[in-house]
Amino acid sequence: DAKTTQPNSMESNEEEPVHLPCNHSTISGTDYIHWYRQLPSQGPEYVIHGLTSNVNNRMASLAIAEDRKSSTLILHRATLRDAAVYYCILRDGSNYQLIWGAGTKLIIKP
Amino acid sequence: ETGVTQTPRHLVMGMTNKKSLKCEQHLGHNAMYWYKQSAKKPLELMFVYSLEERVENNSVPSRFSPECPNSSHLFLHLHTLQPEDSALYLCASSQDRQTNTEAFFGQGTRLTVV
């Protein structure tokens, strides 16, 4: 199974953009890149996903490297409510399973 | 509120007890999942149901027994658990297994085995 590598934690200031990196050098051609986040005492929450092209939605943007070996989740203006663990996940194209990693704990400073 | 409801939120049980976790979704989804989240470990997929049929069982010990009586309900029956089974158990649902739609998670059941 292809795996992802993320920093254990990151800090950012409130109302500033946040770039969360993810490496997935063994990604296969049919694996989708998904991002979820988990707030304290909550279940994970979907953020965004993509295959090759950059993606935008109301929560975030996803920038995918041309070789697909890395991606970056961009929160355009972080708020205190964005403090969570962010998971970069590959969705196996053959068995459709989400392959979870350890995630990045995002700390937002007021 | 994600549309996926898990009960109970917290459960303490002895190693000889039998208990059940319940998950309910009214999103019209056809796929439901059980995950285990232990401290300092990635989420582990335990079981997958598609159209009420179990399609994945990721080497889960038989002391965990899932049941999916209909597309809206999923249970996880627990018996003779071990202390290392203490974890957050998460239920999720998605439109179906194959398409790249998002999964919706419940808030989880925090299980402590004593």
CSV table of C-alpha atoms in Angstrom, one decimal:
chain,number,residue,atom,x,y,z
A,1,ASP,CA,0.0,0.0,0.0
A,2,ALA,CA,1.2,3.5,-0.9
A,3,LYS,CA,1.8,5.6,2.2
A,4,THR,CA,1.9,9.3,3.1
A,5,THR,CA,4.4,11.3,5.1
A,6,GLN,CA,3.4,14.5,7.0
A,7,PRO,CA,5.0,16.7,9.6
A,8,ASN,CA,3.9,15.8,13.1
A,9,SER,CA,2.8,19.3,13.9
A,10,MET,CA,2.7,22.8,12.5
A,11,GLU,CA,1.9,26.2,13.9
A,12,SER,CA,0.3,29.2,12.2
A,13,ASN,CA,-1.2,32.5,13.2
A,14,GLU,CA,-4.9,33.2,13.0
A,15,GLU,CA,-6.1,34.8,9.8
A,16,GLU,CA,-3.0,33.8,7.9
A,17,PRO,CA,-2.8,31.2,5.1
A,18,VAL,CA,-1.6,27.7,6.1
A,19,HIS,CA,0.2,25.3,3.8
A,20,LEU,CA,0.1,21.7,5.0
A,21,PRO,CA,2.5,19.4,3.0
A,22,CYS,CA,2.2,15.7,2.3
A,23,ASN,CA,4.6,13.3,0.6
A,24,HIS,CA,3.4,10.2,-1.2
A,25,SER,CA,6.3,9.1,-3.3
A,26,THR,CA,4.9,5.6,-3.9
A,27,ILE,CA,1.5,6.7,-5.1
A,28,SER,CA,0.1,4.7,-8.0
A,29,GLY,CA,-1.6,6.1,-11.0
A,30,THR,CA,-5.1,5.2,-9.8
A,31,ASP,CA,-4.7,6.4,-6.2
A,32,TYR,CA,-6.7,9.5,-5.3
A,33,ILE,CA,-5.4,12.0,-2.7
A,34,HIS,CA,-7.9,12.8,0.1
A,35,TRP,CA,-7.6,15.1,3.0
A,36,TYR,CA,-9.6,14.8,6.2
A,37,ARG,CA,-9.4,16.7,9.5
A,38,GLN,CA,-10.3,15.6,13.0
A,39,LEU,CA,-11.2,18.2,15.6
A,40,PRO,CA,-10.8,17.3,19.3
A,41,SER,CA,-13.4,14.8,20.4
A,42,GLN,CA,-14.9,14.5,16.9
A,43,GLY,CA,-14.8,12.0,14.1
A,44,PRO,CA,-12.8,12.8,11.0
A,45,GLU,CA,-14.3,15.3,8.6
A,46,TYR,CA,-13.8,15.4,4.8
A,47,VAL,CA,-11.9,18.4,3.5
A,48,ILE,CA,-11.0,17.8,-0.2
A,49,HIS,CA,-9.8,15.3,-2.7
A,50,GLY,CA,-8.1,15.2,-6.1
A,51,LEU,CA,-6.3,13.0,-8.6
A,52,THR,CA,-4.0,15.1,-10.8
A,53,SER,CA,-5.4,18.7,-11.1
A,54,ASN,CA,-5.5,21.3,-8.4
A,55,VAL,CA,-8.9,21.5,-6.6
A,56,ASN,CA,-10.7,24.2,-4.8
A,57,ASN,CA,-13.8,24.1,-2.5
A,58,ARG,CA,-15.3,26.2,0.2
A,59,MET,CA,-13.0,24.8,2.9
A,60,ALA,CA,-9.6,24.6,1.2
A,61,SER,CA,-7.5,24.2,-1.9
A,62,LEU,CA,-5.4,21.2,-2.9
A,63,ALA,CA,-2.3,21.7,-4.9
A,64,ILE,CA,-0.9,18.5,-6.4
A,65,ALA,CA,2.6,18.2,-7.8
A,66,GLU,CA,3.0,17.4,-11.4
A,67,ASP,CA,4.6,14.0,-10.7
A,68,ARG,CA,2.0,13.4,-8.0
A,69,LYS,CA,4.6,12.5,-5.4
A,70,SER,CA,3.5,15.3,-3.1
A,71,SER,CA,0.6,17.6,-2.4
A,72,THR,CA,-0.2,20.6,-0.3
A,73,LEU,CA,-3.4,21.5,1.5
A,74,ILE,CA,-4.0,25.2,1.6
A,75,LEU,CA,-6.2,26.9,4.1
A,76,HIS,CA,-6.5,30.4,2.8
A,77,ARG,CA,-7.3,32.2,6.1
A,78,ALA,CA,-6.9,30.1,9.2
A,79,THR,CA,-9.2,30.5,12.2
A,80,LEU,CA,-9.1,29.1,15.7
A,81,ARG,CA,-11.7,26.6,14.6
A,82,ASP,CA,-9.3,25.1,12.0
A,83,ALA,CA,-7.1,23.7,14.8
A,84,ALA,CA,-7.2,20.0,14.2
A,85,VAL,CA,-5.2,17.0,13.1
A,86,TYR,CA,-5.1,17.0,9.3
A,87,TYR,CA,-4.8,13.7,7.5
A,88,CYS,CA,-3.4,13.2,4.0
A,89,ILE,CA,-4.7,9.9,2.8
A,90,LEU,CA,-4.4,7.9,-0.4
A,91,ARG,CA,-7.5,6.1,-1.7
A,92,ASP,CA,-6.4,2.8,-3.1
A,93,GLY,CA,-7.7,2.6,-6.7
A,94,SER,CA,-8.0,-1.2,-6.6
A,95,ASN,CA,-9.8,-1.9,-3.3
A,96,TYR,CA,-11.1,1.7,-2.7
A,97,GLN,CA,-9.8,1.8,0.9
A,98,LEU,CA,-8.5,4.9,2.5
A,99,ILE,CA,-5.0,4.4,3.8
A,100,TRP,CA,-4.5,6.7,6.8
A,101,GLY,CA,-1.3,8.0,8.2
A,102,ALA,CA,-0.4,9.8,11.4
A,103,GLY,CA,-1.5,13.3,10.3
A,104,THR,CA,-0.3,16.8,11.1
A,105,LYS,CA,-1.5,18.5,14.3
A,106,LEU,CA,-2.2,22.1,13.3
A,107,ILE,CA,-2.0,24.7,16.1
A,108,ILE,CA,-3.5,28.1,15.4
A,109,LYS,CA,-2.2,31.0,17.5
A,110,PRO,CA,-4.5,33.9,18.2
B,1,GLU,CA,-23.9,17.0,12.9
B,2,THR,CA,-22.7,14.7,10.1
B,3,GLY,CA,-25.8,12.5,9.7
B,4,VAL,CA,-24.0,9.6,11.3
B,5,THR,CA,-24.9,8.9,14.9
B,6,GLN,CA,-23.1,6.5,17.2
B,7,THR,CA,-24.2,5.3,20.6
B,8,PRO,CA,-23.0,5.1,23.2
B,9,ARG,CA,-20.4,7.9,23.2
B,10,HIS,CA,-18.5,6.2,26.1
B,11,LEU,CA,-18.4,2.6,27.2
B,12,VAL,CA,-16.5,0.9,30.0
B,13,MET,CA,-16.7,-2.9,30.0
B,14,GLY,CA,-15.0,-5.8,31.7
B,15,MET,CA,-13.2,-8.4,29.8
B,16,THR,CA,-16.0,-11.0,30.3
B,17,ASN,CA,-18.8,-8.6,29.3
B,18,LYS,CA,-20.8,-8.6,26.0
B,19,LYS,CA,-21.8,-5.2,24.6
B,20,SER,CA,-22.8,-3.7,21.3
B,21,LEU,CA,-21.9,-0.4,19.6
B,22,LYS,CA,-24.6,1.1,17.3
B,23,CYS,CA,-24.3,3.3,14.3
B,24,GLU,CA,-27.1,4.9,12.4
B,25,GLN,CA,-27.1,6.9,9.2
B,26,HIS,CA,-30.1,8.5,7.3
B,27,LEU,CA,-28.1,9.8,4.4
B,28,GLY,CA,-29.2,7.2,2.0
B,29,HIS,CA,-25.7,5.8,1.8
B,30,ASN,CA,-25.0,2.2,0.6
B,31,ALA,CA,-21.6,1.7,2.3
B,32,MET,CA,-20.8,1.6,6.0
B,33,TYR,CA,-17.5,1.2,7.8
B,34,TRP,CA,-16.1,0.4,11.2
B,35,TYR,CA,-12.7,1.9,12.1
B,36,LYS,CA,-10.5,1.7,15.2
B,37,GLN,CA,-8.5,4.6,16.4
B,38,SER,CA,-5.9,3.8,19.0
B,39,ALA,CA,-3.7,6.4,20.7
B,40,LYS,CA,-0.6,7.3,18.5
B,41,LYS,CA,-1.7,5.0,15.7
B,42,PRO,CA,-3.3,5.7,12.3
B,43,LEU,CA,-7.0,4.8,11.8
B,44,GLU,CA,-7.4,1.1,11.1
B,45,LEU,CA,-10.2,-0.1,8.9
B,46,MET,CA,-12.0,-3.0,10.5
B,47,PHE,CA,-15.0,-3.8,8.4
B,48,VAL,CA,-16.7,-2.6,5.3
B,49,TYR,CA,-20.3,-3.3,4.3
B,50,SER,CA,-21.8,-2.5,0.9
B,51,LEU,CA,-25.5,-2.9,0.4
B,52,GLU,CA,-25.7,-4.8,3.7
B,53,GLU,CA,-23.1,-7.3,2.6
B,54,ARG,CA,-19.7,-7.5,4.3
B,55,VAL,CA,-17.1,-7.0,1.7
B,56,GLU,CA,-14.0,-6.4,3.8
B,57,ASN,CA,-12.7,-7.9,7.0
B,58,ASN,CA,-9.2,-6.7,7.7
B,59,SER,CA,-7.9,-9.5,9.9
B,60,VAL,CA,-10.0,-8.4,12.8
B,61,PRO,CA,-10.2,-10.9,15.8
B,62,SER,CA,-13.4,-12.8,16.1
B,63,ARG,CA,-14.2,-11.1,19.5
B,64,PHE,CA,-15.4,-8.2,17.2
B,65,SER,CA,-18.5,-9.2,15.3
B,66,PRO,CA,-20.2,-6.8,12.9
B,67,GLU,CA,-23.9,-6.8,11.9
B,68,CYS,CA,-25.7,-4.8,9.2
B,69,PRO,CA,-29.4,-5.5,9.4
B,70,ASN,CA,-30.3,-2.8,6.9
B,71,SER,CA,-28.6,0.0,5.0
B,72,SER,CA,-29.2,2.5,7.8
B,73,HIS,CA,-27.8,0.6,10.7
B,74,LEU,CA,-24.5,-1.0,11.6
B,75,PHE,CA,-23.6,-2.8,14.9
B,76,LEU,CA,-20.3,-4.0,16.3
B,77,HIS,CA,-20.8,-6.7,18.9
B,78,LEU,CA,-18.1,-7.1,21.4
B,79,HIS,CA,-17.3,-10.0,23.7
B,80,THR,CA,-14.3,-11.1,25.8
B,81,LEU,CA,-12.3,-8.1,24.8
B,82,GLN,CA,-8.8,-7.4,26.0
B,83,PRO,CA,-7.4,-4.1,27.5
B,84,GLU,CA,-5.5,-3.4,24.3
B,85,ASP,CA,-8.9,-3.2,22.6
B,86,SER,CA,-9.5,0.1,24.4
B,87,ALA,CA,-9.8,2.7,21.7
B,88,LEU,CA,-12.1,5.1,19.9
B,89,TYR,CA,-14.4,3.2,17.5
B,90,LEU,CA,-15.6,5.2,14.6
B,91,CYS,CA,-18.4,4.4,12.2
B,92,ALA,CA,-18.6,6.0,8.7
B,93,SER,CA,-20.8,5.9,5.7
B,94,SER,CA,-20.4,6.8,2.0
B,95,GLN,CA,-22.6,6.8,-1.0
B,96,ASP,CA,-20.9,3.6,-2.1
B,97,ARG,CA,-17.5,2.0,-2.0
B,98,GLN,CA,-16.4,2.6,-5.5
B,99,THR,CA,-16.9,6.2,-6.4
B,100,ASN,CA,-14.8,9.0,-4.9
B,101,THR,CA,-17.3,10.5,-2.6
B,102,GLU,CA,-16.6,11.7,0.8
B,103,ALA,CA,-17.1,9.5,3.9
B,104,PHE,CA,-19.1,10.9,6.8
B,105,PHE,CA,-18.0,9.9,10.2
B,106,GLY,CA,-19.8,9.6,13.5
B,107,GLN,CA,-18.3,11.1,16.7
B,108,GLY,CA,-17.2,7.7,17.8
B,109,THR,CA,-17.5,5.5,20.9
B,110,ARG,CA,-14.7,5.7,23.4
B,111,LEU,CA,-14.3,2.2,24.7
B,112,THR,CA,-12.4,1.3,27.8
B,113,VAL,CA,-11.8,-2.4,28.6
B,114,VAL,CA,-11.0,-3.0,32.3
